[in-house]
Amino acid sequence: MELQSFYRDTWAEINLDHIFYHVQSLINILPEEVKVFAVVKANAYGHGDVQVARTALSAGANFLAVATFDEALSLRQKGIKAPILILGATRPQDAALAAELDLTLTVFQLDWLKQANEELNKSKRLRIHLKIDTGMGRIGIKSGKEIEEIEEYISEHSAFYLEGTFTHFAQADSLDKTYYNQQLSTFEELLKSFKQRPEIVHSSNSAAALRYPEGYFNAVRFGISMYGLTPSLEIEPELPYPLKQAISLKTKLVHVKKIQKGEKVGYGSTYEASGEEWIGTLPIGYADGWIRKLQGQEVLVDGQRVPIVGRVCMDQTTIKLPSSLPVGTEVTLIGSQGAEYISVNEIAKKLETINYEVTCMVSNRVPRVYIQGGEIVEVSNGLIS
Ligand code: PMH
């Protein structure tokens, strides 16, 4: 018997047309010389690395960016040949394999270069971007002296090609531009320390790319808004084009029952029926990223908003239904149903977090169904393939 792509009534839908649209819309507002990194780390913020990478590249993105070596390797193994920048720290002992796989590494220590130099096969140069910390306080060099030392070391060691340099903003998603301006001027000042400025200079994340042309240099790193999500609620009114959320999260009723006044639901029996009520059970739980703090959150069924009652379990969630509905009825947890809509931002608000965290949390147990031109074009399942 031929296997199907998945065997459960819970799935995420990813609208690839929306991702294409956001990349294209960004390119439309950028000057021609400014290139685009599509940031597809963390499995493309939960949307699926290779599917998003392919879509972004076909919409005109020039490069990909991920956080870790394994993420880059995953893309190469799935056939992606485009340049990939690893934004986080890579171990020096992995430098040779990085060069072999044509991955670009982020560097921010002279010692790292010395160690990596021992590993590298001198016939294959390693492309690197120098990370400058202008106020984010994570990784990056902080002084012109370090730039000079690193540039000199690289000029004497042919194993490396210093292709780029970049920094990252801590507050580009704020309405207050003060800290952004400080970081930008620190970056501009430090860039003067290069004897030869690298070919690719970049600083902007989505928030900066969509609002602050003065920080473009010649590339931007486009993450959250490629997925149709605003970098923060406060800057949403300032965005240059409307965003269309790419992800939806759906499930189906697997059980429907009537309970009587006083009957209880879920671990800890935190919910008690106040009269005769209909309860529906959904096959999704905290192991899918649908976490316990979502108790009380509304979901969409039969075009209406209904609440989650009782505690969310590892694999199941219970909702209060307006009436008896058939098993198999579709339930939307994120996305639209009829005239109703639940945004990622609504879930983020309930969880007292940001939209980034909500999409990253959808676990690999949830199959991803890819939609393009209104049709299912691919299904991916992190568990079986
Ligand atoms: N560049 C770097 C170095 C990043 O860390 C990120 C996002 C981006 C670009 C893309 O930013 P955007 O999604 O706002 O467009 N990094 C993270 C992070 O580490 N935590 O939340 C977002």
Tab-separated table of N, CA, C and O and ligand atoms in Angstrom, residues 39 41 45 87 138 168 205-206 221-224 356, ligand 1:
chain	number	residue	atom	x	y	z
A	39	VAL	N	15.649	35.251	5.054
A	39	VAL	CA	16.055	34.611	6.316
A	39	VAL	C	15.139	33.415	6.565
A	39	VAL	O	13.940	33.574	6.807
A	41	LYS	N	15.976	30.763	8.714
A	41	LYS	CA	16.415	29.992	9.889
A	41	LYS	C	15.205	29.423	10.619
A	41	LYS	O	14.061	29.816	10.350
A	45	TYR	N	11.134	30.033	10.113
A	45	TYR	CA	10.220	30.510	11.163
A	45	TYR	C	9.009	29.568	11.265
A	45	TYR	O	7.868	29.992	11.471
A	87	LEU	N	24.254	32.870	10.021
A	87	LEU	CA	24.311	34.113	10.813
A	87	LEU	C	24.924	33.911	12.197
A	87	LEU	O	25.450	34.842	12.788
A	138	ARG	N	25.216	40.641	21.235
A	138	ARG	CA	25.254	39.166	21.142
A	138	ARG	C	26.611	38.720	20.636
A	138	ARG	O	27.491	38.399	21.412
A	168	HIS	N	23.525	44.076	13.366
A	168	HIS	CA	22.110	43.759	13.576
A	168	HIS	C	21.517	44.774	14.557
A	168	HIS	O	22.133	45.100	15.569
A	205	ASN	N	17.108	44.306	9.206
A	205	ASN	CA	16.128	43.221	9.320
A	205	ASN	C	14.833	43.717	8.665
A	205	ASN	O	14.828	44.785	8.023
A	206	SER	N	13.730	42.990	8.825
A	206	SER	CA	12.483	43.415	8.167
A	206	SER	C	12.094	44.833	8.557
A	206	SER	O	11.760	45.657	7.700
A	221	ARG	N	18.325	41.878	5.219
A	221	ARG	CA	18.000	40.515	5.665
A	221	ARG	C	16.530	40.480	6.050
A	221	ARG	O	16.116	41.068	7.052
A	222	PHE	N	15.756	39.784	5.243
A	222	PHE	CA	14.293	39.854	5.336
A	222	PHE	C	13.758	38.571	5.975
A	222	PHE	O	13.845	37.496	5.393
A	223	GLY	N	13.253	38.695	7.188
A	223	GLY	CA	12.739	37.526	7.899
A	223	GLY	C	11.241	37.609	8.111
A	223	GLY	O	10.444	37.281	7.219
A	224	ILE	N	10.839	38.102	9.266
A	224	ILE	CA	9.455	37.984	9.723
A	224	ILE	C	8.416	38.487	8.702
A	224	ILE	O	7.359	37.879	8.545
A	356	TYR	N	6.810	36.009	16.149
A	356	TYR	CA	7.939	35.156	15.765
A	356	TYR	C	7.880	33.824	16.530
A	356	TYR	O	8.120	32.750	15.975
B	1	PMH	N1	19.464	39.000	10.754
B	1	PMH	C1	19.772	38.470	11.951
B	1	PMH	C2	21.204	38.417	12.377
B	1	PMH	C3	18.743	37.984	12.771
B	1	PMH	O1	19.081	37.465	13.960
B	1	PMH	C4	17.399	38.074	12.333
B	1	PMH	C5	16.254	37.625	13.169
B	1	PMH	C6	17.139	38.629	11.079
B	1	PMH	C7	18.198	39.092	10.316
B	1	PMH	C8	15.749	38.763	10.513
B	1	PMH	O2	14.988	39.632	11.308
B	1	PMH	P1	13.418	39.820	11.051
B	1	PMH	O3	12.809	38.487	11.204
B	1	PMH	O4	13.006	40.765	12.122
B	1	PMH	O5	13.296	40.351	9.677
B	1	PMH	N2	16.588	37.101	14.409
B	1	PMH	C9	15.759	36.959	15.454
B	1	PMH	C10	16.201	36.479	16.670
B	1	PMH	O6	17.442	36.102	16.886
B	1	PMH	N3	15.239	36.481	17.545
B	1	PMH	O7	14.144	36.953	16.948
B	1	PMH	C11	14.453	37.257	15.645
